[in-house]
XYZ file of C-alpha atoms in Angstrom:
624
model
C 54.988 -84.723 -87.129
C 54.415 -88.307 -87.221
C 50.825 -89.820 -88.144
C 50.225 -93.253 -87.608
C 47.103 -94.737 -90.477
C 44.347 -96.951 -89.280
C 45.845 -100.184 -90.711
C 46.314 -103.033 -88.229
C 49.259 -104.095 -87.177
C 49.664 -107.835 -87.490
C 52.599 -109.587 -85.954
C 53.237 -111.383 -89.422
C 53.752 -108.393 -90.903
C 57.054 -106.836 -92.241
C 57.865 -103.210 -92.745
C 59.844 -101.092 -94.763
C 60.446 -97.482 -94.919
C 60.866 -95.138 -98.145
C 61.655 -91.581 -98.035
C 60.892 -89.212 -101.084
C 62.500 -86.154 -101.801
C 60.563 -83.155 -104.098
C 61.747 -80.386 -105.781
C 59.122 -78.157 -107.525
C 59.310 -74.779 -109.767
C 62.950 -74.802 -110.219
C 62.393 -72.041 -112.724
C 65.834 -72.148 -114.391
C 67.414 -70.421 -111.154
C 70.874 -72.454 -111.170
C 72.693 -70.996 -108.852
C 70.448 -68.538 -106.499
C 70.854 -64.861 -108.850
C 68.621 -62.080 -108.821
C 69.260 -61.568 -112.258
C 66.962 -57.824 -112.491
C 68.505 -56.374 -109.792
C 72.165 -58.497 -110.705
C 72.871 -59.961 -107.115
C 72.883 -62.890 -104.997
C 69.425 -64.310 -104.224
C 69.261 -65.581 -101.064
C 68.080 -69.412 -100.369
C 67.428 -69.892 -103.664
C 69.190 -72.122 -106.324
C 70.037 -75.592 -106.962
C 73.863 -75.394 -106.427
C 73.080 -75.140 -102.617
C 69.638 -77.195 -102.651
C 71.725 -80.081 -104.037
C 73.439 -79.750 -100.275
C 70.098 -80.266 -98.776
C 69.579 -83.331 -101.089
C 73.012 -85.354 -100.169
C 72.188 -84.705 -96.180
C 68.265 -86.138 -96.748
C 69.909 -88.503 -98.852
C 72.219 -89.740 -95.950
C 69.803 -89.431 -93.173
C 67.837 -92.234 -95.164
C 70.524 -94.193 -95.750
C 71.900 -94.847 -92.748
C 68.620 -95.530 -91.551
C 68.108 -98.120 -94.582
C 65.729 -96.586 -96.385
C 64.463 -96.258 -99.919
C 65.304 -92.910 -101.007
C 63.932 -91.134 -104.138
C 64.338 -87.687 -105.702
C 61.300 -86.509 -107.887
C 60.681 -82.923 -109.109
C 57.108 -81.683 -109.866
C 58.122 -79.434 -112.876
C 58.300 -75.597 -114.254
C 62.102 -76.435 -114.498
C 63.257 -75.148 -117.741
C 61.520 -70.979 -117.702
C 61.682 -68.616 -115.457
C 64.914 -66.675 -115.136
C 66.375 -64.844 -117.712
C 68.899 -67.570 -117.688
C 66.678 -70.113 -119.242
C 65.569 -67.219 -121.646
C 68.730 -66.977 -122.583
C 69.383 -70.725 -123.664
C 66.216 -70.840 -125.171
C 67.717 -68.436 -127.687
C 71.515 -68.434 -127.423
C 72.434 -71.690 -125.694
C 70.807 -74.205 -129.415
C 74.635 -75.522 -129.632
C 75.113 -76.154 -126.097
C 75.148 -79.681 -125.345
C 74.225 -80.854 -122.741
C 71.373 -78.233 -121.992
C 72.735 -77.285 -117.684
C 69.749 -78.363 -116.246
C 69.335 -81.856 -118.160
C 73.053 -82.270 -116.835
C 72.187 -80.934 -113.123
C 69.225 -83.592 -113.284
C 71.425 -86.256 -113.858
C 74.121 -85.633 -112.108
C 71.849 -84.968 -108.822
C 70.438 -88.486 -110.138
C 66.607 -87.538 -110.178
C 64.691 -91.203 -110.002
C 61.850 -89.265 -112.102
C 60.269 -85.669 -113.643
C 56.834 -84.394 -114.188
C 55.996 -81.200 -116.089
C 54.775 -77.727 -115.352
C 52.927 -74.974 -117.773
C 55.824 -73.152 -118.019
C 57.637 -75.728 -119.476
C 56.190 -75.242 -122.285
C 57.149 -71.798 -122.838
C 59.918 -72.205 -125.915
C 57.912 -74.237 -127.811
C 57.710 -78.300 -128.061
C 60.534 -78.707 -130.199
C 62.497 -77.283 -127.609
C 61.224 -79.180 -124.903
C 61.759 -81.990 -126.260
C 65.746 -81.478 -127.688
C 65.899 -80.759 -123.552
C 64.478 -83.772 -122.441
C 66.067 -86.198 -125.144
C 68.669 -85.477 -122.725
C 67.223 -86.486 -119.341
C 68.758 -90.300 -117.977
C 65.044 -90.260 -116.265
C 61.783 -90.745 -116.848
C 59.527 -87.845 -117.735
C 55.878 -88.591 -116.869
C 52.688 -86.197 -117.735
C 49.503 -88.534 -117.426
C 47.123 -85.806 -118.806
C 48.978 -84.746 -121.747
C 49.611 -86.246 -124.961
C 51.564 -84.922 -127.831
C 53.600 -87.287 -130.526
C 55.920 -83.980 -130.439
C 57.285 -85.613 -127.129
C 58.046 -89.198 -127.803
C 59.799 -89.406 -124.565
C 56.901 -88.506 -122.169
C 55.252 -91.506 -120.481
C 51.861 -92.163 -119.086
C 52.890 -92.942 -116.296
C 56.425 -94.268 -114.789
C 56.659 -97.774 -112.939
C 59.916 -97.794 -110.743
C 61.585 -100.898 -109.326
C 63.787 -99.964 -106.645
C 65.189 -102.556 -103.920
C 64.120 -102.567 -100.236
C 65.247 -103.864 -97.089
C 62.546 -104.713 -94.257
C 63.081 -104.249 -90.334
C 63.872 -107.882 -90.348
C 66.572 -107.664 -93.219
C 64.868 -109.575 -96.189
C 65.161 -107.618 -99.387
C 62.371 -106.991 -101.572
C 61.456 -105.175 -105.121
C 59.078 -102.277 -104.610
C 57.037 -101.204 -107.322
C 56.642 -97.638 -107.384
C 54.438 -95.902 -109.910
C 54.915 -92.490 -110.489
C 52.042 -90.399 -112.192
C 52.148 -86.209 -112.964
C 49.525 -83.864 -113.934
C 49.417 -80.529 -115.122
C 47.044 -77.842 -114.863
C 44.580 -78.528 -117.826
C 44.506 -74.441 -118.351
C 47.740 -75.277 -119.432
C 45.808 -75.841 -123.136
C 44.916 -72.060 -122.894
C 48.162 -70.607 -121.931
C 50.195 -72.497 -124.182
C 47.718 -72.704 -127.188
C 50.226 -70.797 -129.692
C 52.767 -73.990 -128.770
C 50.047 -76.503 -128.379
C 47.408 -76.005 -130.863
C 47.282 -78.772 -133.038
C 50.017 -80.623 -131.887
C 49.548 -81.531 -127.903
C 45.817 -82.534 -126.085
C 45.707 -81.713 -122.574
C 42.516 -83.543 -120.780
C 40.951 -82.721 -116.925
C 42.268 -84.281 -114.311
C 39.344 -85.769 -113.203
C 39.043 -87.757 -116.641
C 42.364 -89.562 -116.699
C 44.078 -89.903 -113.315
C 41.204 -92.106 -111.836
C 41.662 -94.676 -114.729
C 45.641 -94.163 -114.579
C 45.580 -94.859 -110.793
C 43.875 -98.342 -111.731
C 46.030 -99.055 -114.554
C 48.949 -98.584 -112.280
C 47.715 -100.958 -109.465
C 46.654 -103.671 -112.115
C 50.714 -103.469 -113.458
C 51.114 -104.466 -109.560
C 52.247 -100.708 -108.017
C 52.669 -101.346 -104.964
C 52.893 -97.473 -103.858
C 51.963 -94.468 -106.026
C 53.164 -90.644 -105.888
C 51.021 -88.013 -108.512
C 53.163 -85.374 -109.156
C 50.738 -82.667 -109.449
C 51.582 -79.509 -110.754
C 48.669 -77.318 -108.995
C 47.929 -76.194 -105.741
C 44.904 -75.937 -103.638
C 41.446 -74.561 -104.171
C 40.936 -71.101 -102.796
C 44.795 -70.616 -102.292
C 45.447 -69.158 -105.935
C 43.665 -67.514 -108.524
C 42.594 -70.137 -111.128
C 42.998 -73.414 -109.634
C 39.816 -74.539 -108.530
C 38.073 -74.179 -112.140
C 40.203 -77.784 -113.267
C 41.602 -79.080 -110.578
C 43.112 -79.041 -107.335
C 45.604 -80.537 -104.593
C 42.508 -81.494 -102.670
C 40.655 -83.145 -105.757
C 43.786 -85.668 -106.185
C 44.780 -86.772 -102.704
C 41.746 -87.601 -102.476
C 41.363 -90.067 -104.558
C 41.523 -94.019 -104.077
C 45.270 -95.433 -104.783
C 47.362 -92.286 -104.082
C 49.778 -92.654 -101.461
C 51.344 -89.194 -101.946
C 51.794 -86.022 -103.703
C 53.719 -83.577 -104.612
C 52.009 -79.802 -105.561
C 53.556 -76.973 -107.159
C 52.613 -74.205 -109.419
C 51.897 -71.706 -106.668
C 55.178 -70.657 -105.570
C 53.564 -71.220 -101.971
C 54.428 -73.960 -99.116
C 53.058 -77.006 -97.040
C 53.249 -77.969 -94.237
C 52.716 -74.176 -92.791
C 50.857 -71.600 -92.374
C 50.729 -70.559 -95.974
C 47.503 -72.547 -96.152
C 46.345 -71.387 -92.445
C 42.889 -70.817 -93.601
C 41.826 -73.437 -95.829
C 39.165 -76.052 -94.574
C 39.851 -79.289 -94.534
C 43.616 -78.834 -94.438
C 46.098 -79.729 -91.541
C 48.682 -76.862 -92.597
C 51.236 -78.538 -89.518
C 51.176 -82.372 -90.291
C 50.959 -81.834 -94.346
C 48.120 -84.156 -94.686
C 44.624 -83.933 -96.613
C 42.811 -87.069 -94.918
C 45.551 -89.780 -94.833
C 47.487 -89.073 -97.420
C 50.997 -87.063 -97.267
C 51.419 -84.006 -99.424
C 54.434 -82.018 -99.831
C 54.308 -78.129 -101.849
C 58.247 -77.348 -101.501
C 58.768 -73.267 -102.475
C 60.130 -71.891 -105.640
C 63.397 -71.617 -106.880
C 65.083 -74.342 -105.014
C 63.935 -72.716 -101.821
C 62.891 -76.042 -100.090
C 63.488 -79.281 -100.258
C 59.983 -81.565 -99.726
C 60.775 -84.898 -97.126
C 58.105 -87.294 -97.241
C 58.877 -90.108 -95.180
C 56.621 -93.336 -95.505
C 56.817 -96.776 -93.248
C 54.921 -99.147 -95.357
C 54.208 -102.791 -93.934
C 53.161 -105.941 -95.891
C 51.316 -108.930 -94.409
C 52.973 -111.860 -95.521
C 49.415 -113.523 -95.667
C 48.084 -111.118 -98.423
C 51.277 -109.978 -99.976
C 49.708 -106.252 -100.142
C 51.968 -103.314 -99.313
C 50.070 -100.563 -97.614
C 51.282 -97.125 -95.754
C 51.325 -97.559 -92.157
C 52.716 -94.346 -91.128
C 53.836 -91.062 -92.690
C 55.336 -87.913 -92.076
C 56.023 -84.981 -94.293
C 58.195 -81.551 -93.946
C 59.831 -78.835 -95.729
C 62.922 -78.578 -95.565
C 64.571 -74.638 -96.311
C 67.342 -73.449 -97.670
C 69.412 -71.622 -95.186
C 70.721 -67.802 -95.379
C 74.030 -69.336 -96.384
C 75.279 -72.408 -97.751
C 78.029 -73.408 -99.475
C 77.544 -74.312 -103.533
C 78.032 -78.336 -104.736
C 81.530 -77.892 -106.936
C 79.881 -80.352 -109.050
C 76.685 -78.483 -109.519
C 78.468 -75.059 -109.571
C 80.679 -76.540 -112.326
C 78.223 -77.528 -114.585
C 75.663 -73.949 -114.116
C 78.594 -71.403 -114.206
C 79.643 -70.939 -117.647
C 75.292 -70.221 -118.561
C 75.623 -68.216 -115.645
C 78.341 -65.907 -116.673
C 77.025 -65.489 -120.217
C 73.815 -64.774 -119.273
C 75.135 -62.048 -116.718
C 76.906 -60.273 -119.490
C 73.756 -60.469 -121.965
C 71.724 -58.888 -119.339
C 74.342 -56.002 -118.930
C 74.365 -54.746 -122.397
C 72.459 -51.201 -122.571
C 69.438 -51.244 -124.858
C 67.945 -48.032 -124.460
C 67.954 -44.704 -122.998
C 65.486 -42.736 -120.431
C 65.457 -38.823 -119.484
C 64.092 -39.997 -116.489
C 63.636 -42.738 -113.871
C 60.693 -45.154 -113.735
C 59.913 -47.633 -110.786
C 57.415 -49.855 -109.908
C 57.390 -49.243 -105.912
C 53.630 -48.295 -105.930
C 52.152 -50.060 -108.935
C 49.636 -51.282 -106.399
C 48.501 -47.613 -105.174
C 48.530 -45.685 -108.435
C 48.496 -45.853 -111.845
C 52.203 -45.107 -112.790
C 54.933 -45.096 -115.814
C 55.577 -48.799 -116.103
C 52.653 -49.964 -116.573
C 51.973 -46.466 -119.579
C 55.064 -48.353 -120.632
C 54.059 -52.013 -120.609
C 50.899 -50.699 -122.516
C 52.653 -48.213 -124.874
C 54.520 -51.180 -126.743
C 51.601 -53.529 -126.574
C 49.235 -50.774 -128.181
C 52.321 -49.642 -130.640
C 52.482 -53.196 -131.778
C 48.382 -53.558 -132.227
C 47.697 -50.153 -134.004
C 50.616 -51.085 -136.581
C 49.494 -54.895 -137.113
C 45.475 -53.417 -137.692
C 46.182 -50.220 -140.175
C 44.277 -50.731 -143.049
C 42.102 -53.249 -142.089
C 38.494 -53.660 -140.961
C 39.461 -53.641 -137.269
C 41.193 -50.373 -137.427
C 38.234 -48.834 -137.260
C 37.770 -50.477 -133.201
C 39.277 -48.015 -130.735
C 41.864 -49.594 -129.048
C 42.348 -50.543 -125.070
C 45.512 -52.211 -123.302
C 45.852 -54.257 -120.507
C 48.889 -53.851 -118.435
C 50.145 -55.911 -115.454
C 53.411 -55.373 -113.314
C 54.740 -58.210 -111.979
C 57.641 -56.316 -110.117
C 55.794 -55.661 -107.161
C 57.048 -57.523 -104.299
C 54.959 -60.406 -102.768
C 55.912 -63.845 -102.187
C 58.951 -62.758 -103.826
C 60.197 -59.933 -101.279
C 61.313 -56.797 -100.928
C 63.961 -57.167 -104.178
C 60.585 -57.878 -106.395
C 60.964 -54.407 -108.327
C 61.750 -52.383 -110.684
C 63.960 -49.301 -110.297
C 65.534 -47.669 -113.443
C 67.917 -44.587 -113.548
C 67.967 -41.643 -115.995
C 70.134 -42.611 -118.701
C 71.375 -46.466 -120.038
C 68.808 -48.963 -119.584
C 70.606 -52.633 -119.280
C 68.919 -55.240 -120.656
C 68.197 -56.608 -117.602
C 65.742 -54.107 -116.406
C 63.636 -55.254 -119.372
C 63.570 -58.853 -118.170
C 62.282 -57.201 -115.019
C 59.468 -55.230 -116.847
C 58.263 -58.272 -118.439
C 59.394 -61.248 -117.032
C 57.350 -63.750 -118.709
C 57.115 -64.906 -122.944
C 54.049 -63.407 -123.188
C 53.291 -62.896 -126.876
C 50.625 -59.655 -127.630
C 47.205 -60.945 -128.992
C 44.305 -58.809 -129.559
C 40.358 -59.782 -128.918
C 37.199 -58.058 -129.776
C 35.511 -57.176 -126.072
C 32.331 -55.440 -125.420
C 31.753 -52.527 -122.463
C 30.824 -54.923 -120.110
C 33.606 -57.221 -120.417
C 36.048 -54.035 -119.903
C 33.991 -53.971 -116.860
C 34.481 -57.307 -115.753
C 37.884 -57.582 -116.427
C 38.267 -54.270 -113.830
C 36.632 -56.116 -111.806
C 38.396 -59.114 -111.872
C 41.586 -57.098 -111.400
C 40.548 -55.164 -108.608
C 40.252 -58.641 -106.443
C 44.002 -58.203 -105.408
C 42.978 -55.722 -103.069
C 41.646 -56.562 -99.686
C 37.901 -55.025 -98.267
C 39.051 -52.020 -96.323
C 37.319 -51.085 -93.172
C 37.262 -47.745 -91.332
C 37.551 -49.280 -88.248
C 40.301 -51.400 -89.044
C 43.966 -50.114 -88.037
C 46.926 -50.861 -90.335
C 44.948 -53.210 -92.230
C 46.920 -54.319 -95.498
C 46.037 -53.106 -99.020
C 46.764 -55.595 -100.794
C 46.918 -59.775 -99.795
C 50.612 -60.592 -100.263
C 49.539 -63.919 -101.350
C 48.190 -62.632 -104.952
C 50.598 -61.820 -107.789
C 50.937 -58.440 -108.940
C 50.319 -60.285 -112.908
C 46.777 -60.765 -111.197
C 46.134 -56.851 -111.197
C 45.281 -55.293 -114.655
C 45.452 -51.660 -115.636
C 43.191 -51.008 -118.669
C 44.292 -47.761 -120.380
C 42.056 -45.932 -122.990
C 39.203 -45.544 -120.133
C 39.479 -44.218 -117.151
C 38.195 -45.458 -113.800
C 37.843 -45.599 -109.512
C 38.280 -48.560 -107.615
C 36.873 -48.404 -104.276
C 38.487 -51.264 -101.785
C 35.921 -50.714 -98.977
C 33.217 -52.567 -101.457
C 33.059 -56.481 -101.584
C 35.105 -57.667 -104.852
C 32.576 -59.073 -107.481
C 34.587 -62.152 -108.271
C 35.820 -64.799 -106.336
C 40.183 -65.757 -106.873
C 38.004 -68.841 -109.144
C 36.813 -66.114 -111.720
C 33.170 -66.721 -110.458
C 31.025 -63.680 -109.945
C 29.762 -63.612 -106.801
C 26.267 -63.090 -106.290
C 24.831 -59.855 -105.635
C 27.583 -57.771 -105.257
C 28.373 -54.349 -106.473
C 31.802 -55.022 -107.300
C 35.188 -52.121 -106.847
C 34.930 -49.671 -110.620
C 33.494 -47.043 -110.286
C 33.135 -44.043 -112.576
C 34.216 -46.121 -115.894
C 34.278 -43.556 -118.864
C 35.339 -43.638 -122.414
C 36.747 -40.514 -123.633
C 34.887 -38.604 -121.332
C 31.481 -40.227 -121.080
C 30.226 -43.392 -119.086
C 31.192 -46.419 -120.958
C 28.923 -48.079 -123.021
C 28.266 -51.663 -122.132
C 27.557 -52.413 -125.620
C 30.580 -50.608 -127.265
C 32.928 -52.569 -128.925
C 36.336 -52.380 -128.336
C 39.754 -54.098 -129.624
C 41.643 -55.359 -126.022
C 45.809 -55.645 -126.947
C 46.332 -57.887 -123.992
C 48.450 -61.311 -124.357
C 48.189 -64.276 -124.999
C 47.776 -65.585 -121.524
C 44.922 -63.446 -120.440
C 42.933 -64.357 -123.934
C 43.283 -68.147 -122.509
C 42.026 -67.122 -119.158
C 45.456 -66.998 -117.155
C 45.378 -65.168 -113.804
C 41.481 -66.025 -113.098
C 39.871 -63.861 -116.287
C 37.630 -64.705 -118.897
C 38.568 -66.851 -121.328
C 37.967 -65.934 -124.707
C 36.507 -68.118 -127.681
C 37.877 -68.167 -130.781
C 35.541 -65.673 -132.343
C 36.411 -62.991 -130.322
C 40.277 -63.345 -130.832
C 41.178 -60.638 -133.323
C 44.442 -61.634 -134.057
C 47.693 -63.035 -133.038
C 51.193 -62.049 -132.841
C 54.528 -63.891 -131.932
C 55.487 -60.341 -130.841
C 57.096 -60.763 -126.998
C 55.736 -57.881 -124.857
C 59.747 -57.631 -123.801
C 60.425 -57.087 -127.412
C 57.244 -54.267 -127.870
C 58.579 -52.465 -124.330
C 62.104 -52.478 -125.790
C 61.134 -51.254 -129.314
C 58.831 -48.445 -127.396
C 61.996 -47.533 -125.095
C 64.114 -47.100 -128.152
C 61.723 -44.772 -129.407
C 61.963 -42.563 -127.103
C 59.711 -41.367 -124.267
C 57.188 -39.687 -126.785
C 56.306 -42.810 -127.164
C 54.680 -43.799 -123.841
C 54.606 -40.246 -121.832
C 50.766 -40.237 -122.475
C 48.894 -39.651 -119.468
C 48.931 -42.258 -117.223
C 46.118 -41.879 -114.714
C 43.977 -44.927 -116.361
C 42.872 -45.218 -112.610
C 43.272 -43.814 -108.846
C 41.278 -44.931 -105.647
C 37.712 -43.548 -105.191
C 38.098 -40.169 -103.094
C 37.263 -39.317 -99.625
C 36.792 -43.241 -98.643
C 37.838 -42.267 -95.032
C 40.321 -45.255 -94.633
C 43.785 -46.276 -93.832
C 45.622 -49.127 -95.270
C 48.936 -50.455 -95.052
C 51.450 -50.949 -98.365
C 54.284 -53.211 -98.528
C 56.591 -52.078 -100.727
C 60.621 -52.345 -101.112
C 63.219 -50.202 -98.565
C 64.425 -47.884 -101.823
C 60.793 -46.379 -102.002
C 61.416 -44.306 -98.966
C 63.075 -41.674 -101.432
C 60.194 -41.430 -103.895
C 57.035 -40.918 -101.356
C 56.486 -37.482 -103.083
C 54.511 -39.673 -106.086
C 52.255 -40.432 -103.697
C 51.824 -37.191 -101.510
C 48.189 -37.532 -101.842
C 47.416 -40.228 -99.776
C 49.663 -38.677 -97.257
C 52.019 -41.612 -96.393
C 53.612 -42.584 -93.295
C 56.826 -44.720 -92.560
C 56.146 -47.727 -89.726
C 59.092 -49.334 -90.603
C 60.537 -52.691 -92.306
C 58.122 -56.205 -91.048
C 59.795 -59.231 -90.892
C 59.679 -60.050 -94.432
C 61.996 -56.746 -95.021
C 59.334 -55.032 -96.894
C 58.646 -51.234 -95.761
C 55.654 -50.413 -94.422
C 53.919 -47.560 -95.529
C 50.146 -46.387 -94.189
C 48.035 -44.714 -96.982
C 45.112 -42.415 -96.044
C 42.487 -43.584 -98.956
C-alpha cells in the first residue's frame, strides 16, 4: 500500500527512490532445519531467503533505485547449529554466517540480546570478520572495538531526471536495555547498556548535524502490549516516533508487520505498516520474511533538504518451496552436516517416553525433568553451607509447546536412546542455573505471573482457546516444591508488562507448602536461571541481595546429567499444579497431530478431537 506524506510538491524539486531490505532474528538457522525433530523446516533459512533478496534486489534495480540490505540482529544463537560453533567450530575460519553476510553483501548489522549469548569474546572473534558495519547506539563495551555509534553510509543515487547524487544514510540500532539483565553473567563489568529514551534522541541529532540526509534505527524490540516485557524500556512505538527517523526495522518478537499479528493494537495501521508517517518493517524469524521498505524521497533544489515524500512497506514470505543459493548452500553445508551428526549421538537412556504435547494443560514429566537437574545442581552447590538450611523450589518452563512456531514445536522422546538432539529440544536456550532467596509472596507472584499465558475462560463462550498462541510457552512457569490451582475463568493479576493490575484476585489458588497454606513470609531458595533472576519473560527482577548464588551450569547440561542418572532421579511426583475443579468450562488446546495417541494423560478433562486449523495444529476441547 502506497502512502503519500504531507510534504509539498514543488515543481523544482527532484526525486529519488531507495528501497531497503531487512532481515531480523536469523537465529543461526542456515539452511531451514528443524534440528529437534531432524527435518526440513519449511520457509525458513537463509539459503532460500537469499533468493528473495536477489529478486528485491532486481526489482529495484531496474527501476533505478538505491537498494540496501540491513539485518536487525539475534543472528549468531538460536539453533543448535550456532551452539555448536560456539563450542566446536573455535578453528573454523571464517565463522558461516560472517561469510553468508558478506557474500549476500549486507550494507550494515545491528545487534540482538541473543547475540550475546557465548560471551563477548566470542562475539567479537565473529564480527572481526564482518566486511560491514556493526552499529548498537545504546551499548558500549571496549570488548567490541568494532561496534559503532552509529553508521553513516554514502551510497550513489540517480533522480527521475538522471542527475546523480551522494545520499547520506545514517544507520542507528538499539537493543532492548533488559538486555543488561539477561546477559549480566557476559556483561557485568565489561559492557553498559543505557534506555533508549536516553541516547537515541541525542544520536538522531548527532546524525543530522554529520548531514544524514535519511535515517533507519534498527531496533531490536517490538511493540508495547504485543510481548511480554517490552513496554517496561522501550518500544517500536516509542522510536518511530521520534523526530529524524525515517524508518525502522523491529525484531525480537518473532512476530510480523504489516498484518494482522498486531490487529489489536491502538494506534497501529497493521495493513500499510506505518505508526504516524513513518514506515516500519518486523520481518518473521528464521529467514521467514524478507522486510521491503520502499521510500521516494524528493529534494528542493532551493533548500537542498532531502525529505520522504512517499513510502510503502511489505513483507515479503518465504514460499513452501524454493530452491537453495549454491553459493549460500556452499558456504552453510559443511556446519550443517557436523552439527546433524553431533545432535545424533545418544546421550542417555529412558524406560519410558516423555512428551511435551500438553505442558499447557497439566503438570507433566518434562518439566519434573527440567526441574530435577536444576534442583540436583542447587542442592549439591549449597551442602554445607548456610543456605542449605532454605528448602528448595524450582522453576520450570517448556518451551516445546507449539505457538508461533507450529505444530513441529515439541518434544516427543521414545523408550530407550535419547539423541542429543532431544536435549536441545528440552532446553533450547544457554540458560545458566542461578539461585535467589524469595519470600511466600513472591512464589505467589511469580504463579501469578505465569498463569498470564492463559486466556479468561467464559462459560458461555464455545471453543474459546486456552491459551493465546501469541505468548511463549518460556512465559509459563511451573514451581515444584508447592503445590497449587490455577483457575483461568479469574482475571490474570498482571499485565504481559509485569505490572499488577489493580484489584484483581489473580489465577493460584490453594498454594501449600508441604501440606499447609504457604506462608507469605517463608523463605525459600528459587533454582531458576539466570534469565528469570534478570526479569526475562515479564517477572520480577531480582536485586543483588537476593541472588544466592551463581552457576555457569547450562540447564541442558543439569537435564543431561539428571537423564544419565537414571529416572530415580526425576520420577518424583509431578502434580506441582492442575486446573481448579468443577470450573464448568470448555476450552480449546492447540497442540501437535502426534498427540492424538496419548489423550489417555489427559482423560480427565475428557478431550475431544475437532480436527487440524489452518496452522496444522490439532484441536482438542478440554472440559475444565
Amino acid at each position: 500500500m502506497r502512502t503519500t506524506g504531507a510534504a509539498a510538491h514543488s515543481t523544482e524539486q527532484v526525486r529519488a527512490r531507495i528501497r531497503l531490505l531487512a532481515t531480523t532474528d536469523l537465529h543461526m538457522q542456515l539452511v531451514g532445519h528443524d534440528y529437534v525433530n531432524d527435518r526440513p523446516a519449511p520457509r525458513r533459512g537463509v539459503v532460500t531467503l537469499a533468493r528473495l533478496i536477489a529478486e528485491a534486489r532486481a526489482e529495484a534495480q531496474a527501476r533505478g533505485d538505491l537498494c540496501l540490505l540491513l539485518d536487525n540482529g539475534d543472528t549468531l544463537q538460536g539453533a543448535p547449529l550456532g551452539d555448536w560453533l560456539a563450542e566446536h567450530g573455535g578453528n573454523l575460519k571464517p565463522h558461516p554466517m560472517a561469510a553468508i553476510l558478506n557474500q549476500l553483501g549486507y550494507d550494515a548489522v545491528g545487534l540482538g540480546n541473543h547475540d550475546f549469548d557465548h560471551g563477548l569474546d566470542y562475539l567479537q572473534s565473529v564480527l572481526a570478520q564482518y566486511a560491514m558495519p556493526v552499529v548498537c547506539t545504546n551499548l558500549v563495551s571496549p570488548s567490541l572495538p568494532m561496534l559503532q555509534r552509529h553508521a553513516m553510509l554514502e551510497r550513489p543515487v540517480t533522480d527521475t531526471d538522471g542527475s546523480a547524487h551522494v545520499l547520506r544514510i545514517a544507520v542507528l540500532s538499539v537493543v532492548p536495555p533488559q538486555t543488561a539483565g539477561w546477559a549480566q553473567h557476559h556483561l557485568g563489568g565489561r559492557a553498559k547498556v543505557f534506555d533508549v529514551a536516553d541516547v537515541l534522541p541525542e544520536a538522531l541529532e548527532e546524525v543530522r548535524q554529520e548531514g544524514a540526509d535519511i535515517v533507519v534505527v534498527l531496533a531490536h524490540m517490538g511493540f508495547s502490549e504485543a510481548h511480554e516485557d517490552i513496554s517496561r524500556h522501550g518500544s517500536v512505538q516509542e522510536v518511530a516516533g521520534l523526530a529524524g527517523v525515517d524508518a525502522v526495522v523491529a525484531g525480537h518478537t518473532h512476530l510480523r508487520f504489516p498484518g494482522p499479528d498486531h490487529a489489536d493494537l491502538p494506534g497501529v495501521d497493521c495493513y500499510s505498516g506505518l505508526l504516524g508517517c513513518t514506515p516500519v518493517v518486523l520481518p518473521g524469524v528464521s529467514g521467514s520474511d524478507l522486510g521491503i521498505i520502499d521510500l521516494e524521497i524528493g529534494r528542493d533544489s532551493r533548500a537542498g533538504v532531502w525529505k520522504v515524500l512517499e513510502r510503502s512497506v511489505r513483507l515479503q514470505p518465504q514460499p513452501e518451496r524454493m530452491r537453495p543459493d549454491r553459493q549460500i548452500l556452499r558456504l552453510a553445508a559443511p556446519v550443517h552436516r557436523a552439527t546433524r551428526a553431533h545432535l545424533s549421538q545418544p546421550v542417555a537412556e529412558i524406560d519410558r517416553p516423555l512428551h511435551s504435547y500438553f505442558c499447557l494443560a497439566q503438570c507433566g514429566g518434562v518439566s519434573a525433568l527440567i526441574a530435577a537437574g536444576k534442583r540436583r545442581m542447587v542442592r549439591r552447590a549449597v551442602a554445607g553451607s548456610a543456605l542449605a538450611d532454605l528448602p528448595i523450589l524450582t522453576s520450570a518452563a517448556v518451551p516445546a509447546t507449539g505457538g508461533l512456531d507450529g505444530p513441529s514445536n515439541f518434544v516427543f522422546v521414545a523408550r530407550g536412546a535419547v539423541p542429543r538432539r532431544v536435549i536441545a529440544g528440552l532446553v533450547p536456550y544457554l540458560n545458566q542455573i542461578w539461585a535467589v532467596r524469595v519470600s511466600g509472596a513472591q512464589v505467589r507472584d511469580w504463579l501469578e505471573r505465569s498463569a498470564r499465558i492463559f486466556r479468561t475462560l467464559s462459560p458461555d463462550a464455545p471453543d474459546q482457546l486456552l491459551t493465546d498462541p501469541a505468548v511463549p510457552g518460556y512465559c509459563f512457569d511451573t514451581i515444584h516444591g508447592v503445590h497449587y490451582e490455577i483457575d483461568p475463568t479469574s482475571p490474570p493479576a498482571f499485565d504481559w508488562s509485569g505490572r499488577p493490575i489493580p484489584r484483581a484476585e489473580g489465577r493460584i489458588r490453594n498454594l501449600t507448602f508441604e501440606g499447609a497454606p504457604l506462608d507469605p513470609g517463608q523463605e525459600f531458595l528459587m533454582a531458576t536461571t539466570h534469565y528469570r533472576v534478570g526479569g526475562g519473560g515479564g517477572f520480577e527482577v531480582h536485586d543483588e541481595t537476593r541472588v544466592a548464588f551463581r552457576s555457569d551450569t547450562t540447564s541442558e547440561s543439569a537435564v543431561l546429567e539428571c537423564l544419565r542418572a537414571g529416572s530415580t532421579a526425576w520420577e518424583e511426583p509431578v502434580s506441582a499444579w492442575r486446573f481448579s475443579p468443577d470450573l464448568g468450562v470448555q476450552a480449546v488446546l492447540h497442540t501437535a497431530p502426534e498427540a492424538a495417541d496419548f489423550l489417555d494423560d489427559i482423560a480427565e478433562m475428557s478431550p475431544e478431537k475437532l480436527g487440524l486449523n489452518a496452522g496444522g495444529f490439532l484441536r482438542l476441547r478440554l472440559s475444565l
